[in-house]
Short mmCIF file of C-alpha atoms and ligand atoms in Angstrom, two decimals:
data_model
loop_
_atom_site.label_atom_id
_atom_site.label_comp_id
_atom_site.label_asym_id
_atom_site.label_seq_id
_atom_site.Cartn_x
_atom_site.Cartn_y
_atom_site.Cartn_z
CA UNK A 1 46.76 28.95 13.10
CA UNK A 2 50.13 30.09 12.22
CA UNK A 3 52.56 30.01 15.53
CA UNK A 4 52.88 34.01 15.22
CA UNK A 5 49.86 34.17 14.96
CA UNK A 6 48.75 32.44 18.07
CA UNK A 7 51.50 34.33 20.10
CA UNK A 8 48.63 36.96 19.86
CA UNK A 9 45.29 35.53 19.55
CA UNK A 10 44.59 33.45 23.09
CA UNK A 11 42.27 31.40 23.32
CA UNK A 12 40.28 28.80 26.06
CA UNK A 13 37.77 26.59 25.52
CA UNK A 14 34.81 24.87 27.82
CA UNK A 15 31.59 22.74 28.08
CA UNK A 16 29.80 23.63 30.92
CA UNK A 17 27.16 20.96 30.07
CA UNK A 18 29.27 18.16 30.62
CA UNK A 19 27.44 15.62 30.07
CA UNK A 20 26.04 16.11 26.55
CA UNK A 21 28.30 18.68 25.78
CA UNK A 22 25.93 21.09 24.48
CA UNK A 23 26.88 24.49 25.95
CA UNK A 24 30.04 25.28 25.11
CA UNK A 25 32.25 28.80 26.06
CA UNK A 26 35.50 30.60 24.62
CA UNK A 27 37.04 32.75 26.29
CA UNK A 28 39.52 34.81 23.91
CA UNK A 29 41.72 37.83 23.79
CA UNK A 30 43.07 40.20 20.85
CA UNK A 31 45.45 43.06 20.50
CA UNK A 32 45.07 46.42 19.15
CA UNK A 33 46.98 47.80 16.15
CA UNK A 34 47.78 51.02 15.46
CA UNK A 35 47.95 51.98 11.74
CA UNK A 36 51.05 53.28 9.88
CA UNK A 37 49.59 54.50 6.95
CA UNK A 38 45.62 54.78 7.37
CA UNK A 39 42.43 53.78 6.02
CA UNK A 40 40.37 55.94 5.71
CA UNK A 41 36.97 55.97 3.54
CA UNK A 42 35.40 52.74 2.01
CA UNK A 43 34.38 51.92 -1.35
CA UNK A 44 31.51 49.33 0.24
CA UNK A 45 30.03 50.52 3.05
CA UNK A 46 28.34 47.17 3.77
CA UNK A 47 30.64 44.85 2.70
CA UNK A 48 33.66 47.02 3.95
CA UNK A 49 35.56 47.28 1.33
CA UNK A 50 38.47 49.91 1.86
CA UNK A 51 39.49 52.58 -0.76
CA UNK A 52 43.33 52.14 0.01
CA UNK A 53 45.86 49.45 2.07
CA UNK A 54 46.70 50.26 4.98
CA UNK A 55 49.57 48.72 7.28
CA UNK A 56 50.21 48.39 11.10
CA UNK A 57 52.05 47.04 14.10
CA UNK A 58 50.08 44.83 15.63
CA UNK A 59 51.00 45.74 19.67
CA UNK A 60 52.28 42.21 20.89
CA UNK A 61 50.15 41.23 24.64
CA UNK A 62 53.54 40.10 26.17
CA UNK A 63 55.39 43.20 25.36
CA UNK A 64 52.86 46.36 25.85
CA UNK A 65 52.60 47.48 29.43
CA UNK A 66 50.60 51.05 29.46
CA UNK A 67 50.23 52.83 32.70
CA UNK A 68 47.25 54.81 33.99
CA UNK A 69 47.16 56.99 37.10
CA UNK A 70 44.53 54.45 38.01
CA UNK A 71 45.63 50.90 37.25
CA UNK A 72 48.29 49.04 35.82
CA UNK A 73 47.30 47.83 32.69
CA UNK A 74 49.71 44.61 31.63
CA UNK A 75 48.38 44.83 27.63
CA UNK A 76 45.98 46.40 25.79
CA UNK A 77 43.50 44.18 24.15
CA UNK A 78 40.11 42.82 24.47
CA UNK A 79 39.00 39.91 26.47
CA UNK A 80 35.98 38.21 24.87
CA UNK A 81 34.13 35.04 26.14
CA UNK A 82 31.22 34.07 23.97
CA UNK A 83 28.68 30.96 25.13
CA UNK A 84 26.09 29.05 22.85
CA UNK A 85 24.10 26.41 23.40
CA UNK A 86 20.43 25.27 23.65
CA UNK A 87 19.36 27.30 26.27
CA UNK A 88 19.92 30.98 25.09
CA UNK A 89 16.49 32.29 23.69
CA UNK A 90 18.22 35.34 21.98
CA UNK A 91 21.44 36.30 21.06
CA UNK A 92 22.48 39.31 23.69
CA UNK A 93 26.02 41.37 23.84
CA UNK A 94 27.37 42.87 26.54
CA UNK A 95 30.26 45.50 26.44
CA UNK A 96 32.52 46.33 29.08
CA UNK A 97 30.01 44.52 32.11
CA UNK A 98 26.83 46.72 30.04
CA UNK A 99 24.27 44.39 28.86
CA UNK A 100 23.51 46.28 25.33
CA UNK A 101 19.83 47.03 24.45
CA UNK A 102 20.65 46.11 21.07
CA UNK A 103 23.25 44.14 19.24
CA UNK A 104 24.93 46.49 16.31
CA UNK A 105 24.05 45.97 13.30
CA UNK A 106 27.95 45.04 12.24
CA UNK A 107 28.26 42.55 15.32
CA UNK A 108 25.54 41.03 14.06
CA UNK A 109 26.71 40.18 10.40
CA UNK A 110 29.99 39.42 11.62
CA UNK A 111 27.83 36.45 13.89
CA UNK A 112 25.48 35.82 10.90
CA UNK A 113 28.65 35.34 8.48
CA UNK A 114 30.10 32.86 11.58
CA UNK A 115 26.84 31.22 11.83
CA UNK A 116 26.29 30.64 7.83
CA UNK A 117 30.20 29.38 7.96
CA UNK A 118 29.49 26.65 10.54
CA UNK A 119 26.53 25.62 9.32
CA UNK A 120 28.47 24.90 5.69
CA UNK A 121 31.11 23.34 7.22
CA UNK A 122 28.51 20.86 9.84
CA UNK A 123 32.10 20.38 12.16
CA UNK A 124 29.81 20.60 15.13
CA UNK A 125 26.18 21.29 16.30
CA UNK A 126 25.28 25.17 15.91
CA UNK A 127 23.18 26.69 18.00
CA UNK A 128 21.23 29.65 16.61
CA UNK A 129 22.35 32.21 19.83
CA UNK A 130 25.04 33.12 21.50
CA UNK A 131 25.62 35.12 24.46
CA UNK A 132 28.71 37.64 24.44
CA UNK A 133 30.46 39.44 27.11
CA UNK A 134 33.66 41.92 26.09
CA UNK A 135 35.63 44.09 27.90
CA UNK A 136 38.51 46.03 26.44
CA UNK A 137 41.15 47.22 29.50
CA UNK A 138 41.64 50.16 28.31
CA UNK A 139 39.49 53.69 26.93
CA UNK A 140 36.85 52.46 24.48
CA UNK A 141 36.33 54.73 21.33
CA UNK A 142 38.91 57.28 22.17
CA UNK A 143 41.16 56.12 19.26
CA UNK A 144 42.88 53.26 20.27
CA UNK A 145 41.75 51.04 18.26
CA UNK A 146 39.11 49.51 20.48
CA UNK A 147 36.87 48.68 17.25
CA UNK A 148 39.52 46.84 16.25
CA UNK A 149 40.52 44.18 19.20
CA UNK A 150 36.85 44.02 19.54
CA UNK A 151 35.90 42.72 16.70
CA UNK A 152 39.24 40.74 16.12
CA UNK A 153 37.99 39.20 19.73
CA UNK A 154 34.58 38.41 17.74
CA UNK A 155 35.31 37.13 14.94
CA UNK A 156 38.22 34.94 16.32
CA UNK A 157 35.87 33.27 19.10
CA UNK A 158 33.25 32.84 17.07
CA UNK A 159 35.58 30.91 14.85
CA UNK A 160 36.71 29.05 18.11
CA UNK A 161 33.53 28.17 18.63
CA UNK A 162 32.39 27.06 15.50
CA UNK A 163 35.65 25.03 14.91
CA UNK A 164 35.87 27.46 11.62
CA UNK A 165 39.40 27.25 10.04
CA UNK A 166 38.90 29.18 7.02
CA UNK A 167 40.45 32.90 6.67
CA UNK A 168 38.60 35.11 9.08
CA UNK A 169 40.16 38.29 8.58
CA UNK A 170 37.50 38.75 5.92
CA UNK A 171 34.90 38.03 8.79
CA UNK A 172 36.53 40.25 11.47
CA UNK A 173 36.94 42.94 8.15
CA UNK A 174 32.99 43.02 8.04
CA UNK A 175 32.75 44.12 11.89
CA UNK A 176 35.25 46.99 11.76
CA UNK A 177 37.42 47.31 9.21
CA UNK A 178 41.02 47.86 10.99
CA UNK A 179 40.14 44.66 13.15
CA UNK A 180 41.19 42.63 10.29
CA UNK A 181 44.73 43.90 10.98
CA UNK A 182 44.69 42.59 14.39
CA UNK A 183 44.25 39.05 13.63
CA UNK A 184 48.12 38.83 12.53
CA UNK A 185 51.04 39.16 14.50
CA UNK A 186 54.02 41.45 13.62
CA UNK A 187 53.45 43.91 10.18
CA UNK A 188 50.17 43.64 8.98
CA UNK A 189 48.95 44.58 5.61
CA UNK A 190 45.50 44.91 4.54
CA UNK A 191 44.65 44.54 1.19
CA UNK A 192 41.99 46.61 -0.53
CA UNK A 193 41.56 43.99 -3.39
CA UNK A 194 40.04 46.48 -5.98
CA UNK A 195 37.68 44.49 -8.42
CA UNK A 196 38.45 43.39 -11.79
CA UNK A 197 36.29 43.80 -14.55
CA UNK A 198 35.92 39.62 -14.93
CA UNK A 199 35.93 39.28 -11.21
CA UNK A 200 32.38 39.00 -9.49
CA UNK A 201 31.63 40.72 -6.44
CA UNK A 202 31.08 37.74 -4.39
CA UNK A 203 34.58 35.94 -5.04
CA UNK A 204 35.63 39.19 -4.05
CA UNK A 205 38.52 39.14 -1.38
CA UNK A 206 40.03 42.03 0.99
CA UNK A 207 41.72 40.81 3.38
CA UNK A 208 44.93 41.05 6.24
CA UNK A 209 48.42 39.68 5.82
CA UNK A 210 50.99 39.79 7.48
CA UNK A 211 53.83 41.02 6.08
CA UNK A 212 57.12 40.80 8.46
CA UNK A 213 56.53 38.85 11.89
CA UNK A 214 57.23 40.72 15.40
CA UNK A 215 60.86 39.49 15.15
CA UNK A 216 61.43 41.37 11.89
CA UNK A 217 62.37 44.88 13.42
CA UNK A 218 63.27 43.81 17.64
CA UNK A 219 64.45 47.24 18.11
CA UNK A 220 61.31 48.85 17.54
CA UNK A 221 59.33 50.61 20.71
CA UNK A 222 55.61 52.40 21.19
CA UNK A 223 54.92 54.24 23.83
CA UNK A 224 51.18 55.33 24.82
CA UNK A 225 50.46 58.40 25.49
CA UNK A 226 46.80 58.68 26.61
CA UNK A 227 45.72 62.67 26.78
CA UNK A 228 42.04 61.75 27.10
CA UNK A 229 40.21 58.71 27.83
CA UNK A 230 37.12 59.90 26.57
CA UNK A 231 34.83 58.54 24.02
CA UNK A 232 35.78 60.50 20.63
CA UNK A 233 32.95 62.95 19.38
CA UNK A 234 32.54 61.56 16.14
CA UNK A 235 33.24 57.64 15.82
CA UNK A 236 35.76 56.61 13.28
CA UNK A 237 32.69 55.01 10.77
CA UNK A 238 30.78 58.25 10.57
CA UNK A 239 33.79 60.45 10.42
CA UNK A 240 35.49 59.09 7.67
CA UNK A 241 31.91 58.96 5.84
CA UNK A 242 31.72 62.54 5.89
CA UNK A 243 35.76 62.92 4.85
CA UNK A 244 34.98 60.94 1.57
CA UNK A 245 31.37 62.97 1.29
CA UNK A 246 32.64 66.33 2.12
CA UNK A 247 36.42 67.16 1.98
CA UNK A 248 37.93 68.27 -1.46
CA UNK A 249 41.08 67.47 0.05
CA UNK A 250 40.39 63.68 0.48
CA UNK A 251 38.64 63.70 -3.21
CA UNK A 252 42.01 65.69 -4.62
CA UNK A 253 44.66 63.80 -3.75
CA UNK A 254 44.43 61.39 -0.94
CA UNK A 255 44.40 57.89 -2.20
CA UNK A 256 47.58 58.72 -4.58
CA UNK A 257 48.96 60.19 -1.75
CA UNK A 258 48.33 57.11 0.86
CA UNK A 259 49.86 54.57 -2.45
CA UNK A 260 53.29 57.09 -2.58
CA UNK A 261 53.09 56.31 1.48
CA UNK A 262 52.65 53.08 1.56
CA UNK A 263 55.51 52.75 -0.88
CA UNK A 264 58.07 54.78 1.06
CA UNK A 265 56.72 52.78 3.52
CA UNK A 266 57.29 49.31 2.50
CA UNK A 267 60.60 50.64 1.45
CA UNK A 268 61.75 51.71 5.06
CA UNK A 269 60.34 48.63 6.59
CA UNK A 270 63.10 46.71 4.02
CA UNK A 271 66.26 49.08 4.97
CA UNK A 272 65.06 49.19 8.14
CA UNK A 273 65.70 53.08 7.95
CA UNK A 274 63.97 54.11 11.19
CA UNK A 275 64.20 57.86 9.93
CA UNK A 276 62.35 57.14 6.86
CA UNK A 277 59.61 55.35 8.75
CA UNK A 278 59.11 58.06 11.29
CA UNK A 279 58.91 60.45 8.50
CA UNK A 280 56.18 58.68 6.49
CA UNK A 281 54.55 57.65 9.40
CA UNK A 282 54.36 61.36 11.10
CA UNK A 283 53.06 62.31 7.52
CA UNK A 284 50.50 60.18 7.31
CA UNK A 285 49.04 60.76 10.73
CA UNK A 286 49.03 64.53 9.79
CA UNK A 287 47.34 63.93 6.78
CA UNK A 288 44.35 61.58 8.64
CA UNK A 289 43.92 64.84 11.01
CA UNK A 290 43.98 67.55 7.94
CA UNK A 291 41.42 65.74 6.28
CA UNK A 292 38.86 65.15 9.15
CA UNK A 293 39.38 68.86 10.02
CA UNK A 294 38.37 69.53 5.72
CA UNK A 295 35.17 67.08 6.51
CA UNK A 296 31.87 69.19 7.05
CA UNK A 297 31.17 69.55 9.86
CA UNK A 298 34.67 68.96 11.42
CA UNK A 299 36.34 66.34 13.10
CA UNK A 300 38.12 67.64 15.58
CA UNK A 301 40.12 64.62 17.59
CA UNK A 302 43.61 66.31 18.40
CA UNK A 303 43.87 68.10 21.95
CA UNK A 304 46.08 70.59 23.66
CA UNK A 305 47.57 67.77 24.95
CA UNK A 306 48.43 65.84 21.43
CA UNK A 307 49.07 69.45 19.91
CA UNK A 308 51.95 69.58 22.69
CA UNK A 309 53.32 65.78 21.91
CA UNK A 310 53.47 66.76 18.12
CA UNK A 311 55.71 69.95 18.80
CA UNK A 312 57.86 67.92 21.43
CA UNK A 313 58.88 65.16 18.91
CA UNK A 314 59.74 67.58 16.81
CA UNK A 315 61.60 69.55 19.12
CA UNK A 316 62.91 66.76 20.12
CA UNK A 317 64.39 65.24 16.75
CA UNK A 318 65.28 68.76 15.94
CA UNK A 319 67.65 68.71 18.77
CA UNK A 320 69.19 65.76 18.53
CA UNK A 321 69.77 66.46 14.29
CA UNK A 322 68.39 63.16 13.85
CA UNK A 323 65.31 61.44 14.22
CA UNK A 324 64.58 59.41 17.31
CA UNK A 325 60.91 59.70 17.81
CA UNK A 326 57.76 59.89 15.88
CA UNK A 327 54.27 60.12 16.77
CA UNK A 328 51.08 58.74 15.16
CA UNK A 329 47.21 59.51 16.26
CA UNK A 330 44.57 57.45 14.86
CA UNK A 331 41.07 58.89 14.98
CA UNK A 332 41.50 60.36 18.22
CA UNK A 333 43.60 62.77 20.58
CA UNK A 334 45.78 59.91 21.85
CA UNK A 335 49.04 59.45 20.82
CA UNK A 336 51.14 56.69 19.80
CA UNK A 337 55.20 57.15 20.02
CA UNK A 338 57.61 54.89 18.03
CA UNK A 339 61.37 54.85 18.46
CA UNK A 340 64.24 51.90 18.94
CA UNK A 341 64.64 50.28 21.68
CA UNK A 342 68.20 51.83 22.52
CA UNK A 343 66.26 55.85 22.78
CA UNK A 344 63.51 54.72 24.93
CA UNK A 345 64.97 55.60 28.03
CA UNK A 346 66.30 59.36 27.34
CA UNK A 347 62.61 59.37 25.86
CA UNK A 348 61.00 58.99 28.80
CA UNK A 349 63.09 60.57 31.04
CA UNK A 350 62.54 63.89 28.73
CA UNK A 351 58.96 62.81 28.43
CA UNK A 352 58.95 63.08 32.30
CA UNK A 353 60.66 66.35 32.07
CA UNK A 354 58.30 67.95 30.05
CA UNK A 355 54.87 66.43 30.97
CA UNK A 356 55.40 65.23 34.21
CA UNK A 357 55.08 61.79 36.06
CA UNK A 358 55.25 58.81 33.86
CA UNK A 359 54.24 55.68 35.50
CA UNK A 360 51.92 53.45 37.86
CA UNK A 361 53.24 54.73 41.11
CA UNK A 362 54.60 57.97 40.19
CA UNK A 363 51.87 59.37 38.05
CA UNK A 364 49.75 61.66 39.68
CA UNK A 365 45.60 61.35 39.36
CA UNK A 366 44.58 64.24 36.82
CA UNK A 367 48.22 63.59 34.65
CA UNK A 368 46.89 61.20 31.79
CA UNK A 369 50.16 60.97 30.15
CA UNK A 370 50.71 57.28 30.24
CA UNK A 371 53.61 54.97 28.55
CA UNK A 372 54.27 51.28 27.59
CA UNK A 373 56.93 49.80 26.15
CA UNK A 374 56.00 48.26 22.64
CA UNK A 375 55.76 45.86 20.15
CA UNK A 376 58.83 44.16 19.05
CA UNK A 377 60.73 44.79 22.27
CA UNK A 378 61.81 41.25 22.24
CA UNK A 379 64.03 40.91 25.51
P1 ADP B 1 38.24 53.19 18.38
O1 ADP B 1 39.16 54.32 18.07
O2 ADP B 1 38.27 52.84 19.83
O3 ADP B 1 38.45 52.01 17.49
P2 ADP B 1 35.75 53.44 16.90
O4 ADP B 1 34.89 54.66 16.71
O5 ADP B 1 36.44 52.92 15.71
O6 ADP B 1 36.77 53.76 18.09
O7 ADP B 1 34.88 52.25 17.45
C1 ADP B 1 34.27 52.30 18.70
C2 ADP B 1 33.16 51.30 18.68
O8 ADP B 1 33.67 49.98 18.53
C3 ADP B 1 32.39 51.24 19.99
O9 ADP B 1 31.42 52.26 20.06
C4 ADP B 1 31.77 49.85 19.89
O10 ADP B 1 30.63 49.88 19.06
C5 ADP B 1 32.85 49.06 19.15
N1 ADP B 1 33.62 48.29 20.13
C6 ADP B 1 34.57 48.74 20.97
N2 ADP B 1 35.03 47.75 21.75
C7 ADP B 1 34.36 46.65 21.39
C8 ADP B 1 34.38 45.29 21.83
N3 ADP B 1 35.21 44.90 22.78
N4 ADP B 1 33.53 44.41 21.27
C9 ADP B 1 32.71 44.81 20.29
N5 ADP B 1 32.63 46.06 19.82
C10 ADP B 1 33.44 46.98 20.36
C1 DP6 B 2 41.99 56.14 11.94
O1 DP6 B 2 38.30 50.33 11.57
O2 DP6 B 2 37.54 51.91 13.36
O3 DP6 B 2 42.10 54.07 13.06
O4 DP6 B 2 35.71 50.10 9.62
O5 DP6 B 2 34.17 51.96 10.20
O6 DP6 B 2 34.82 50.30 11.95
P1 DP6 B 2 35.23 51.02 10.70
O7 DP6 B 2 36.44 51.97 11.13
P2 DP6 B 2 37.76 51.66 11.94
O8 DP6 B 2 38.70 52.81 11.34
C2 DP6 B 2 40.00 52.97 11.75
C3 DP6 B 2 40.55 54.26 11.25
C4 DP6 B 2 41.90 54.63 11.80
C5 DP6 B 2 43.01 54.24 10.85
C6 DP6 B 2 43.34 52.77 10.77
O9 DP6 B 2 43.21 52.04 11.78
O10 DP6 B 2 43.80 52.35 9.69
CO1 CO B 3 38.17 51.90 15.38
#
């Protein structure tokens, strides 16, 4: 593993049965991501194959410190410890301390594709089951990106514990699609791959890469604001279904659109033109949330509360006559802020001013606005 790499992905491993060595546990964690310019629709529905890039920040462990009325959270991700050996008679999952009735569908072909892996590569004995127990530390399916430190946890133990060194973004890809992002550190690309008339579908790649580390852009901040930590209505799989099925928008313009994005995109990352970036990224975001609301029935995942957060960085940048903040949502009413490092703190003082309490100690139970300091804030 790259060194960047493993500044995000942790990772322990143990054999309870010391003596012949036979059950054997990783314990792992991943990050979330959130997306600058968004996927949104796939072109393979099984094999997950995405109808445009997309790129994100993955949110660096050490650096992301969220607060909840309730807890301290020190970093967003997903702890995952997964156990095999010859005593399991069936492969069970359990998510956030719930013992599942079933395992889903796409956690099981991400352990399938694992399994086949190991066996091919006969590193070290593979037992048929495993036994896996995740918890994310923060809302799960309310849009930030839970999917995808889950199944970056997945994919990424299972590789642990198959000794499997091969790319496994392309693994992680097949349980979610954005978790493929949140295998790599820093500015993460993931490639749609569209195939080639002489190319066959099984030599077929889409895959993450990254494509500045965390040290690229130090200035850069997010700050969480969480306005509900409810599940979403719709999860981000079915909703973006019925976008492709449903809305003319999304058939009339959307993937040209996300390419022109992920150009002016690319471009700010190079300059480093924070003003260009917040304006793409803003755009993009508001494009995501037209089209779910064109989908049939609607997908309504902005609240009063993200409605509010939208208006305020733009009041915001309006009053300062530059801009200093943006926002981005992901399938969901929570919102993600970017800025640089050197605004952060008139940010959250006026964030304070208008919302109220920011903060483990100060924030009152009932107040959901919470904030972390973000990737890139190297200190
Ligand atoms: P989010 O915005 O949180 O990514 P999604 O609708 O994309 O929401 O995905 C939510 C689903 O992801 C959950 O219902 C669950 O099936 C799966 N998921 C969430 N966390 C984990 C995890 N830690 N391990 C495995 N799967 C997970
Ligand atoms: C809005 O990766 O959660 O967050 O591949 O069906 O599991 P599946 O969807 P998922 O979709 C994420 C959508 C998004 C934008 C993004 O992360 O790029
Ligand atoms: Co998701």
């Amino acid at each position: 593993m790259d060194p960047v790499t493993a500044a995000y992905l942790t990772e322990s491993i143990y054999f309870t049965s010391r003596l012949t060595m036979s059950v054997k546990t990783v314990i792992v964690t991943a990050p979330i991501n959130i997306a600058l310019t968004k996927y949104w629709g796939k072109e393979d529905e099984f094999n997950i194959y995405p109808l445009n890039n997309s790129i994100s920040l993955t949110l660096s462990q050490d650096q992301v410190r969220p607060f909840d009325h309730l807890y301290f959270i020190e970093k967003l991700m997903t702890t995952t410890k997964i156990t095999t050996g010859p005593h399991l008679t069936k492969s069970s999952f359990s998510l956030n301390g719930i013992l599942q009735k079933e395992i889903p569908s796409r956690t099981k072909d991400v352990i399938i594709l694992c399994l086949l892996r190991a066996r091919l590569s006969n590193r070290c004995p593979v037992y048929r089951h495993v036994y896996i127990e995740s918890t994310n530390n923060f809302p799960t399916a309310a849009g930030l990106a839970s999917s995808a430190s889950g199944m970056a946890a997945l994919a990424f133990g299972l590789a642990k514990l198959y000794e499997l060194d091969s790319d496994i973004t392309e693994i992680a890809r097949r349980g979610s699609g954005s978790s493929c992002r949140s295998m790599k550190g820093g500015i993460v690309q993931w490639i749609r791959c569209p195939l080639n008339e002489t190319q066959e579908q099984l030599t077929r790649k889409s895959f993450a890469k990254q494509l500045y580390p965390c040290t690229f852009w130090p200035e850069l901040r997010v700050a969480i604001c969480v306005t509900s930590a409810a599940m979403k209505p719709v999860g981000s799989t079915l909703a973006m279904q019925r976008t492709v099925h449903t809305s003319s928008l999304f058939a009339h313009g959307r993937i040209s659109s996300v390419q022109i994005n992920e150009e002016k995109l690319l471009l700010a990352l190079k300059n480093k033109d924070f003003s260009s970036l917040g304006t793409v990224i803003m755009k993009e975001s508001n494009q995501l949330h037209a089209l779910c609301l064109d989908a049939w029935p609607p997908c309504v995942y902005l609240n009063e509360f993200s409605l509010a957060l939208i208006r305020w960085v733009h009041g915001i940048n309006k009053y300062f006559g530059r801009l200093l903040v943006a926002y981005t949502f992901d399938a969901g009413p929570n919102c993600f802020l970017i800025a640089e490092a050197k605004d952060m703190p008139v940010l959250q003082h006026l964030l304070v001013a208008s919302f109220g309490s920011v903060g483990p100690d100060t924030n009152p139970a009932g107040d959901d606005m919470v904030t972390v300091d973000a990737d890139g804030s190297r200190r």
